[in-house]
Amino acid sequence: MQLLTSIRLVHKLRRAGERNVYYRIEDDAWSKVLRQKLTAFTAFDALAEEGLRLGWTDQTQTARIRSAHDSIAAVATALDSLWKTDAPVDN
């Protein structure tokens, strides 16, 4: 819970007069997680682009890199369009 609290995906709640600690998931928690993953995918995508520019002679490797690049681009495009239309505004 400390990790989730430190990265602000959850926050602690206490009710007046109670010793119990409750945790609440932030409203935009999943959006934050997806954005973090997309950032990692984008970094991998940059590496894939670099790999494609190097011009591998092994067609199997080239096909795998191209497939990864295309998949990441599709996910990024889909998530980007969702965030532009439905996502809550980050605070």
PDB file of N, CA and C in Angstrom:
ATOM      1  N   MET A   1       0.818  -1.190   0.000  1.00  0.00           N
ATOM      2  CA  MET A   1       0.000   0.000   0.000  1.00  0.00           C
ATOM      3  C   MET A   1       0.861   1.252   0.000  1.00  0.00           C
ATOM      4  N   GLN A   2       2.040   1.143   0.603  1.00  0.00           N
ATOM      5  CA  GLN A   2       2.917   2.299   0.640  1.00  0.00           C
ATOM      6  C   GLN A   2       3.315   2.733  -0.773  1.00  0.00           C
ATOM      7  N   LEU A   3       3.613   1.775  -1.623  1.00  0.00           N
ATOM      8  CA  LEU A   3       3.967   2.094  -3.009  1.00  0.00           C
ATOM      9  C   LEU A   3       2.793   2.761  -3.720  1.00  0.00           C
ATOM     10  N   LEU A   4       1.616   2.173  -3.607  1.00  0.00           N
ATOM     11  CA  LEU A   4       0.437   2.742  -4.273  1.00  0.00           C
ATOM     12  C   LEU A   4       0.118   4.139  -3.758  1.00  0.00           C
ATOM     13  N   THR A   5       0.330   4.343  -2.462  1.00  0.00           N
ATOM     14  CA  THR A   5       0.114   5.668  -1.879  1.00  0.00           C
ATOM     15  C   THR A   5       1.175   6.647  -2.370  1.00  0.00           C
ATOM     16  N   SER A   6       2.410   6.195  -2.434  1.00  0.00           N
ATOM     17  CA  SER A   6       3.503   7.094  -2.837  1.00  0.00           C
ATOM     18  C   SER A   6       3.387   7.539  -4.289  1.00  0.00           C
ATOM     19  N   ILE A   7       2.815   6.703  -5.127  1.00  0.00           N
ATOM     20  CA  ILE A   7       2.640   7.104  -6.537  1.00  0.00           C
ATOM     21  C   ILE A   7       1.238   7.647  -6.789  1.00  0.00           C
ATOM     22  N   ARG A   8       0.508   7.882  -5.708  1.00  0.00           N
ATOM     23  CA  ARG A   8      -0.794   8.539  -5.715  1.00  0.00           C
ATOM     24  C   ARG A   8      -1.869   7.807  -6.510  1.00  0.00           C
ATOM     25  N   LEU A   9      -1.838   6.486  -6.440  1.00  0.00           N
ATOM     26  CA  LEU A   9      -2.930   5.708  -7.022  1.00  0.00           C
ATOM     27  C   LEU A   9      -4.023   5.463  -5.990  1.00  0.00           C
ATOM     28  N   VAL A  10      -3.659   5.472  -4.721  1.00  0.00           N
ATOM     29  CA  VAL A  10      -4.625   5.342  -3.630  1.00  0.00           C
ATOM     30  C   VAL A  10      -4.292   6.377  -2.563  1.00  0.00           C
ATOM     31  N   HIS A  11      -5.285   6.670  -1.719  1.00  0.00           N
ATOM     32  CA  HIS A  11      -5.009   7.532  -0.578  1.00  0.00           C
ATOM     33  C   HIS A  11      -5.702   6.996   0.666  1.00  0.00           C
ATOM     34  N   LYS A  12      -5.114   7.329   1.817  1.00  0.00           N
ATOM     35  CA  LYS A  12      -5.616   6.849   3.108  1.00  0.00           C
ATOM     36  C   LYS A  12      -6.806   7.688   3.551  1.00  0.00           C
ATOM     37  N   LEU A  13      -7.737   6.986   4.186  1.00  0.00           N
ATOM     38  CA  LEU A  13      -8.874   7.661   4.807  1.00  0.00           C
ATOM     39  C   LEU A  13      -9.038   7.122   6.215  1.00  0.00           C
ATOM     40  N   ARG A  14      -9.432   7.968   7.118  1.00  0.00           N
ATOM     41  CA  ARG A  14      -9.807   7.550   8.468  1.00  0.00           C
ATOM     42  C   ARG A  14     -11.117   8.240   8.800  1.00  0.00           C
ATOM     43  N   ARG A  15     -11.983   7.492   9.420  1.00  0.00           N
ATOM     44  CA  ARG A  15     -13.226   8.082   9.891  1.00  0.00           C
ATOM     45  C   ARG A  15     -13.006   8.627  11.291  1.00  0.00           C
ATOM     46  N   ALA A  16     -13.631   9.725  11.588  1.00  0.00           N
ATOM     47  CA  ALA A  16     -13.486  10.350  12.905  1.00  0.00           C
ATOM     48  C   ALA A  16     -13.835   9.349  14.001  1.00  0.00           C
ATOM     49  N   GLY A  17     -12.956   9.231  14.969  1.00  0.00           N
ATOM     50  CA  GLY A  17     -13.186   8.359  16.106  1.00  0.00           C
ATOM     51  C   GLY A  17     -12.844   6.895  15.872  1.00  0.00           C
ATOM     52  N   GLU A  18     -12.413   6.520  14.680  1.00  0.00           N
ATOM     53  CA  GLU A  18     -12.064   5.126  14.381  1.00  0.00           C
ATOM     54  C   GLU A  18     -10.553   4.970  14.253  1.00  0.00           C
ATOM     55  N   ARG A  19     -10.086   3.786  14.585  1.00  0.00           N
ATOM     56  CA  ARG A  19      -8.664   3.470  14.413  1.00  0.00           C
ATOM     57  C   ARG A  19      -8.385   2.869  13.044  1.00  0.00           C
ATOM     58  N   ASN A  20      -9.398   2.348  12.415  1.00  0.00           N
ATOM     59  CA  ASN A  20      -9.216   1.688  11.118  1.00  0.00           C
ATOM     60  C   ASN A  20      -8.728   2.675  10.061  1.00  0.00           C
ATOM     61  N   VAL A  21      -7.882   2.161   9.207  1.00  0.00           N
ATOM     62  CA  VAL A  21      -7.420   2.943   8.060  1.00  0.00           C
ATOM     63  C   VAL A  21      -8.065   2.337   6.821  1.00  0.00           C
ATOM     64  N   TYR A  22      -8.627   3.187   6.004  1.00  0.00           N
ATOM     65  CA  TYR A  22      -9.242   2.762   4.752  1.00  0.00           C
ATOM     66  C   TYR A  22      -8.428   3.354   3.607  1.00  0.00           C
ATOM     67  N   TYR A  23      -8.433   2.659   2.509  1.00  0.00           N
ATOM     68  CA  TYR A  23      -7.736   3.148   1.319  1.00  0.00           C
ATOM     69  C   TYR A  23      -8.740   3.315   0.203  1.00  0.00           C
ATOM     70  N   ARG A  24      -8.624   4.418  -0.499  1.00  0.00           N
ATOM     71  CA  ARG A  24      -9.518   4.698  -1.618  1.00  0.00           C
ATOM     72  C   ARG A  24      -8.690   4.836  -2.880  1.00  0.00           C
ATOM     73  N   ILE A  25      -9.141   4.159  -3.925  1.00  0.00           N
ATOM     74  CA  ILE A  25      -8.477   4.276  -5.224  1.00  0.00           C
ATOM     75  C   ILE A  25      -8.831   5.635  -5.815  1.00  0.00           C
ATOM     76  N   GLU A  26      -7.828   6.344  -6.273  1.00  0.00           N
ATOM     77  CA  GLU A  26      -8.058   7.649  -6.896  1.00  0.00           C
ATOM     78  C   GLU A  26      -8.932   7.489  -8.135  1.00  0.00           C
ATOM     79  N   ASP A  27      -9.724   8.503  -8.425  1.00  0.00           N
ATOM     80  CA  ASP A  27     -10.632   8.441  -9.571  1.00  0.00           C
ATOM     81  C   ASP A  27      -9.906   8.208 -10.890  1.00  0.00           C
ATOM     82  N   ASP A  28      -8.722   8.760 -11.019  1.00  0.00           N
ATOM     83  CA  ASP A  28      -7.981   8.637 -12.277  1.00  0.00           C
ATOM     84  C   ASP A  28      -6.837   7.628 -12.189  1.00  0.00           C
ATOM     85  N   ALA A  29      -6.916   6.691 -11.248  1.00  0.00           N
ATOM     86  CA  ALA A  29      -5.816   5.743 -11.026  1.00  0.00           C
ATOM     87  C   ALA A  29      -5.495   4.933 -12.274  1.00  0.00           C
ATOM     88  N   TRP A  30      -6.504   4.376 -12.916  1.00  0.00           N
ATOM     89  CA  TRP A  30      -6.236   3.512 -14.072  1.00  0.00           C
ATOM     90  C   TRP A  30      -5.714   4.321 -15.248  1.00  0.00           C
ATOM     91  N   SER A  31      -6.187   5.538 -15.371  1.00  0.00           N
ATOM     92  CA  SER A  31      -5.654   6.406 -16.413  1.00  0.00           C
ATOM     93  C   SER A  31      -4.172   6.670 -16.175  1.00  0.00           C
ATOM     94  N   LYS A  32      -3.797   6.906 -14.912  1.00  0.00           N
ATOM     95  CA  LYS A  32      -2.386   7.124 -14.573  1.00  0.00           C
ATOM     96  C   LYS A  32      -1.545   5.900 -14.912  1.00  0.00           C
ATOM     97  N   VAL A  33      -2.052   4.722 -14.546  1.00  0.00           N
ATOM     98  CA  VAL A  33      -1.318   3.485 -14.822  1.00  0.00           C
ATOM     99  C   VAL A  33      -1.123   3.313 -16.325  1.00  0.00           C
ATOM    100  N   LEU A  34      -2.183   3.508 -17.080  1.00  0.00           N
ATOM    101  CA  LEU A  34      -2.086   3.349 -18.534  1.00  0.00           C
ATOM    102  C   LEU A  34      -1.140   4.367 -19.150  1.00  0.00           C
ATOM    103  N   ARG A  35      -1.171   5.583 -18.649  1.00  0.00           N
ATOM    104  CA  ARG A  35      -0.248   6.600 -19.165  1.00  0.00           C
ATOM    105  C   ARG A  35       1.204   6.219 -18.883  1.00  0.00           C
ATOM    106  N   GLN A  36       1.462   5.676 -17.690  1.00  0.00           N
ATOM    107  CA  GLN A  36       2.817   5.236 -17.365  1.00  0.00           C
ATOM    108  C   GLN A  36       3.257   4.100 -18.281  1.00  0.00           C
ATOM    109  N   LYS A  37       2.349   3.157 -18.514  1.00  0.00           N
ATOM    110  CA  LYS A  37       2.676   2.039 -19.408  1.00  0.00           C
ATOM    111  C   LYS A  37       2.896   2.545 -20.831  1.00  0.00           C
ATOM    112  N   LEU A  38       2.074   3.496 -21.254  1.00  0.00           N
ATOM    113  CA  LEU A  38       2.226   4.039 -22.596  1.00  0.00           C
ATOM    114  C   LEU A  38       3.571   4.741 -22.739  1.00  0.00           C
ATOM    115  N   THR A  39       4.017   5.399 -21.683  1.00  0.00           N
ATOM    116  CA  THR A  39       5.332   6.037 -21.710  1.00  0.00           C
ATOM    117  C   THR A  39       6.426   4.990 -21.917  1.00  0.00           C
ATOM    118  N   ALA A  40       6.297   3.868 -21.212  1.00  0.00           N
ATOM    119  CA  ALA A  40       7.284   2.783 -21.379  1.00  0.00           C
ATOM    120  C   ALA A  40       7.206   2.208 -22.789  1.00  0.00           C
ATOM    121  N   PHE A  41       5.993   2.015 -23.294  1.00  0.00           N
ATOM    122  CA  PHE A  41       5.827   1.505 -24.659  1.00  0.00           C
ATOM    123  C   PHE A  41       6.423   2.471 -25.673  1.00  0.00           C
ATOM    124  N   THR A  42       6.247   3.759 -25.440  1.00  0.00           N
ATOM    125  CA  THR A  42       6.776   4.764 -26.358  1.00  0.00           C
ATOM    126  C   THR A  42       8.296   4.692 -26.398  1.00  0.00           C
ATOM    127  N   ALA A  43       8.910   4.489 -25.233  1.00  0.00           N
ATOM    128  CA  ALA A  43      10.371   4.347 -25.194  1.00  0.00           C
ATOM    129  C   ALA A  43      10.803   3.104 -25.965  1.00  0.00           C
ATOM    130  N   PHE A  44      10.061   1.994 -25.774  1.00  0.00           N
ATOM    131  CA  PHE A  44      10.370   0.771 -26.520  1.00  0.00           C
ATOM    132  C   PHE A  44      10.160   1.001 -28.013  1.00  0.00           C
ATOM    133  N   ASP A  45       9.115   1.751 -28.354  1.00  0.00           N
ATOM    134  CA  ASP A  45       8.826   2.029 -29.757  1.00  0.00           C
ATOM    135  C   ASP A  45       9.977   2.800 -30.408  1.00  0.00           C
ATOM    136  N   ALA A  46      10.560   3.724 -29.665  1.00  0.00           N
ATOM    137  CA  ALA A  46      11.708   4.468 -30.200  1.00  0.00           C
ATOM    138  C   ALA A  46      12.871   3.514 -30.470  1.00  0.00           C
ATOM    139  N   LEU A  47      13.065   2.552 -29.586  1.00  0.00           N
ATOM    140  CA  LEU A  47      14.120   1.552 -29.819  1.00  0.00           C
ATOM    141  C   LEU A  47      13.801   0.689 -31.032  1.00  0.00           C
ATOM    142  N   ALA A  48      12.521   0.339 -31.185  1.00  0.00           N
ATOM    143  CA  ALA A  48      12.121  -0.464 -32.347  1.00  0.00           C
ATOM    144  C   ALA A  48      12.365   0.311 -33.640  1.00  0.00           C
ATOM    145  N   GLU A  49      12.040   1.598 -33.633  1.00  0.00           N
ATOM    146  CA  GLU A  49      12.294   2.421 -34.819  1.00  0.00           C
ATOM    147  C   GLU A  49      13.783   2.455 -35.146  1.00  0.00           C
ATOM    148  N   GLU A  50      14.590   2.594 -34.117  1.00  0.00           N
ATOM    149  CA  GLU A  50      16.044   2.598 -34.318  1.00  0.00           C
ATOM    150  C   GLU A  50      16.499   1.265 -34.904  1.00  0.00           C
ATOM    151  N   GLY A  51      15.954   0.177 -34.396  1.00  0.00           N
ATOM    152  CA  GLY A  51      16.278  -1.147 -34.922  1.00  0.00           C
ATOM    153  C   GLY A  51      15.898  -1.283 -36.384  1.00  0.00           C
ATOM    154  N   LEU A  52      14.739  -0.735 -36.754  1.00  0.00           N
ATOM    155  CA  LEU A  52      14.320  -0.798 -38.160  1.00  0.00           C
ATOM    156  C   LEU A  52      15.227   0.056 -39.041  1.00  0.00           C
ATOM    157  N   ARG A  53      15.698   1.178 -38.517  1.00  0.00           N
ATOM    158  CA  ARG A  53      16.602   2.039 -39.296  1.00  0.00           C
ATOM    159  C   ARG A  53      17.954   1.372 -39.531  1.00  0.00           C
ATOM    160  N   LEU A  54      18.346   0.481 -38.611  1.00  0.00           N
ATOM    161  CA  LEU A  54      19.631  -0.193 -38.757  1.00  0.00           C
ATOM    162  C   LEU A  54      19.646  -1.171 -39.922  1.00  0.00           C
ATOM    163  N   GLY A  55      18.472  -1.594 -40.365  1.00  0.00           N
ATOM    164  CA  GLY A  55      18.392  -2.458 -41.527  1.00  0.00           C
ATOM    165  C   GLY A  55      18.929  -3.852 -41.279  1.00  0.00           C
ATOM    166  N   TRP A  56      18.265  -4.596 -40.420  1.00  0.00           N
ATOM    167  CA  TRP A  56      18.660  -5.966 -40.115  1.00  0.00           C
ATOM    168  C   TRP A  56      18.684  -6.818 -41.379  1.00  0.00           C
ATOM    169  N   THR A  57      19.625  -7.720 -41.444  1.00  0.00           N
ATOM    170  CA  THR A  57      19.652  -8.652 -42.569  1.00  0.00           C
ATOM    171  C   THR A  57      18.773  -9.865 -42.284  1.00  0.00           C
ATOM    172  N   ASP A  58      18.526 -10.128 -41.014  1.00  0.00           N
ATOM    173  CA  ASP A  58      17.675 -11.253 -40.611  1.00  0.00           C
ATOM    174  C   ASP A  58      16.206 -10.823 -40.724  1.00  0.00           C
ATOM    175  N   GLN A  59      15.495 -11.385 -41.684  1.00  0.00           N
ATOM    176  CA  GLN A  59      14.104 -11.003 -41.942  1.00  0.00           C
ATOM    177  C   GLN A  59      13.175 -11.353 -40.778  1.00  0.00           C
ATOM    178  N   THR A  60      13.505 -12.420 -40.052  1.00  0.00           N
ATOM    179  CA  THR A  60      12.686 -12.807 -38.899  1.00  0.00           C
ATOM    180  C   THR A  60      12.756 -11.735 -37.820  1.00  0.00           C
ATOM    181  N   GLN A  61      13.960 -11.251 -37.518  1.00  0.00           N
ATOM    182  CA  GLN A  61      14.121 -10.188 -36.530  1.00  0.00           C
ATOM    183  C   GLN A  61      13.421  -8.917 -36.982  1.00  0.00           C
ATOM    184  N   THR A  62      13.579  -8.577 -38.248  1.00  0.00           N
ATOM    185  CA  THR A  62      12.943  -7.383 -38.781  1.00  0.00           C
ATOM    186  C   THR A  62      11.427  -7.480 -38.666  1.00  0.00           C
ATOM    187  N   ALA A  63      10.866  -8.632 -38.959  1.00  0.00           N
ATOM    188  CA  ALA A  63       9.418  -8.822 -38.871  1.00  0.00           C
ATOM    189  C   ALA A  63       8.936  -8.678 -37.432  1.00  0.00           C
ATOM    190  N   ARG A  64       9.686  -9.214 -36.479  1.00  0.00           N
ATOM    191  CA  ARG A  64       9.301  -9.089 -35.061  1.00  0.00           C
ATOM    192  C   ARG A  64       9.350  -7.636 -34.612  1.00  0.00           C
ATOM    193  N   ILE A  65      10.407  -6.936 -34.993  1.00  0.00           N
ATOM    194  CA  ILE A  65      10.541  -5.530 -34.608  1.00  0.00           C
ATOM    195  C   ILE A  65       9.425  -4.704 -35.247  1.00  0.00           C
ATOM    196  N   ARG A  66       9.148  -4.946 -36.514  1.00  0.00           N
ATOM    197  CA  ARG A  66       8.087  -4.206 -37.204  1.00  0.00           C
ATOM    198  C   ARG A  66       6.724  -4.500 -36.563  1.00  0.00           C
ATOM    199  N   SER A  67       6.484  -5.753 -36.203  1.00  0.00           N
ATOM    200  CA  SER A  67       5.231  -6.127 -35.556  1.00  0.00           C
ATOM    201  C   SER A  67       5.072  -5.413 -34.216  1.00  0.00           C
ATOM    202  N   ALA A  68       6.139  -5.395 -33.426  1.00  0.00           N
ATOM    203  CA  ALA A  68       6.099  -4.694 -32.134  1.00  0.00           C
ATOM    204  C   ALA A  68       5.842  -3.208 -32.343  1.00  0.00           C
ATOM    205  N   HIS A  69       6.530  -2.623 -33.303  1.00  0.00           N
ATOM    206  CA  HIS A  69       6.365  -1.201 -33.607  1.00  0.00           C
ATOM    207  C   HIS A  69       4.925  -0.895 -34.024  1.00  0.00           C
ATOM    208  N   ASP A  70       4.364  -1.701 -34.897  1.00  0.00           N
ATOM    209  CA  ASP A  70       2.992  -1.486 -35.364  1.00  0.00           C
ATOM    210  C   ASP A  70       1.977  -1.666 -34.236  1.00  0.00           C
ATOM    211  N   SER A  71       2.202  -2.659 -33.385  1.00  0.00           N
ATOM    212  CA  SER A  71       1.285  -2.902 -32.266  1.00  0.00           C
ATOM    213  C   SER A  71       1.303  -1.742 -31.278  1.00  0.00           C
ATOM    214  N   ILE A  72       2.479  -1.269 -30.947  1.00  0.00           N
ATOM    215  CA  ILE A  72       2.598  -0.152 -30.013  1.00  0.00           C
ATOM    216  C   ILE A  72       1.958   1.102 -30.601  1.00  0.00           C
ATOM    217  N   ALA A  73       2.162   1.328 -31.868  1.00  0.00           N
ATOM    218  CA  ALA A  73       1.565   2.495 -32.516  1.00  0.00           C
ATOM    219  C   ALA A  73       0.040   2.411 -32.485  1.00  0.00           C
ATOM    220  N   ALA A  74      -0.513   1.234 -32.693  1.00  0.00           N
ATOM    221  CA  ALA A  74      -1.965   1.064 -32.663  1.00  0.00           C
ATOM    222  C   ALA A  74      -2.529   1.314 -31.266  1.00  0.00           C
ATOM    223  N   VAL A  75      -1.857   0.775 -30.254  1.00  0.00           N
ATOM    224  CA  VAL A  75      -2.304   0.988 -28.867  1.00  0.00           C
ATOM    225  C   VAL A  75      -2.200   2.470 -28.507  1.00  0.00           C
ATOM    226  N   ALA A  76      -1.103   3.099 -28.854  1.00  0.00           N
ATOM    227  CA  ALA A  76      -0.911   4.516 -28.545  1.00  0.00           C
ATOM    228  C   ALA A  76      -1.976   5.371 -29.207  1.00  0.00           C
ATOM    229  N   THR A  77      -2.296   5.090 -30.450  1.00  0.00           N
ATOM    230  CA  THR A  77      -3.321   5.845 -31.168  1.00  0.00           C
ATOM    231  C   THR A  77      -4.689   5.662 -30.520  1.00  0.00           C
ATOM    232  N   ALA A  78      -5.024   4.423 -30.181  1.00  0.00           N
ATOM    233  CA  ALA A  78      -6.320   4.151 -29.570  1.00  0.00           C
ATOM    234  C   ALA A  78      -6.443   4.833 -28.211  1.00  0.00           C
ATOM    235  N   LEU A  79      -5.421   4.707 -27.379  1.00  0.00           N
ATOM    236  CA  LEU A  79      -5.478   5.334 -26.056  1.00  0.00           C
ATOM    237  C   LEU A  79      -5.492   6.850 -26.155  1.00  0.00           C
ATOM    238  N   ASP A  80      -4.723   7.387 -27.065  1.00  0.00           N
ATOM    239  CA  ASP A  80      -4.688   8.833 -27.242  1.00  0.00           C
ATOM    240  C   ASP A  80      -6.062   9.375 -27.623  1.00  0.00           C
ATOM    241  N   SER A  81      -6.748   8.697 -28.531  1.00  0.00           N
ATOM    242  CA  SER A  81      -8.075   9.166 -28.937  1.00  0.00           C
ATOM    243  C   SER A  81      -9.080   9.025 -27.804  1.00  0.00           C
ATOM    244  N   LEU A  82      -8.953   7.977 -26.982  1.00  0.00           N
ATOM    245  CA  LEU A  82      -9.834   7.826 -25.825  1.00  0.00           C
ATOM    246  C   LEU A  82      -9.616   8.943 -24.817  1.00  0.00           C
ATOM    247  N   TRP A  83      -8.355   9.250 -24.528  1.00  0.00           N
ATOM    248  CA  TRP A  83      -8.062  10.292 -23.550  1.00  0.00           C
ATOM    249  C   TRP A  83      -8.540  11.654 -24.019  1.00  0.00           C
ATOM    250  N   LYS A  84      -8.484  11.907 -25.300  1.00  0.00           N
ATOM    251  CA  LYS A  84      -8.931  13.205 -25.806  1.00  0.00           C
ATOM    252  C   LYS A  84     -10.441  13.376 -25.676  1.00  0.00           C
ATOM    253  N   THR A  85     -11.186  12.252 -25.725  1.00  0.00           N
ATOM    254  CA  THR A  85     -12.634  12.368 -25.688  1.00  0.00           C
ATOM    255  C   THR A  85     -13.254  12.055 -24.336  1.00  0.00           C
ATOM    256  N   ASP A  86     -12.717  11.084 -23.605  1.00  0.00           N
ATOM    257  CA  ASP A  86     -13.381  10.605 -22.383  1.00  0.00           C
ATOM    258  C   ASP A  86     -12.609  10.799 -21.096  1.00  0.00           C
ATOM    259  N   ALA A  87     -11.366  11.106 -21.170  1.00  0.00           N
ATOM    260  CA  ALA A  87     -10.546  11.094 -19.959  1.00  0.00           C
ATOM    261  C   ALA A  87     -10.843  12.277 -19.077  1.00  0.00           C
ATOM    262  N   PRO A  88     -10.827  12.048 -17.739  1.00  0.00           N
ATOM    263  CA  PRO A  88     -10.942  13.168 -16.828  1.00  0.00           C
ATOM    264  C   PRO A  88      -9.667  14.012 -16.890  1.00  0.00           C
ATOM    265  N   VAL A  89      -9.788  15.251 -16.560  1.00  0.00           N
ATOM    266  CA  VAL A  89      -8.648  16.148 -16.584  1.00  0.00           C
ATOM    267  C   VAL A  89      -7.760  15.845 -15.391  1.00  0.00           C
ATOM    268  N   ASP A  90      -6.453  15.683 -15.621  1.00  0.00           N
ATOM    269  CA  ASP A  90      -5.507  15.452 -14.540  1.00  0.00           C
ATOM    270  C   ASP A  90      -5.382  16.708 -13.704  1.00  0.00           C
ATOM    271  N   ASN A  91      -5.258  16.504 -12.392  1.00  0.00           N
ATOM    272  CA  ASN A  91      -5.076  17.649 -11.493  1.00  0.00           C
ATOM    273  C   ASN A  91      -3.620  17.887 -11.222  1.00  0.00           C
TER     274      ASN A  91
END
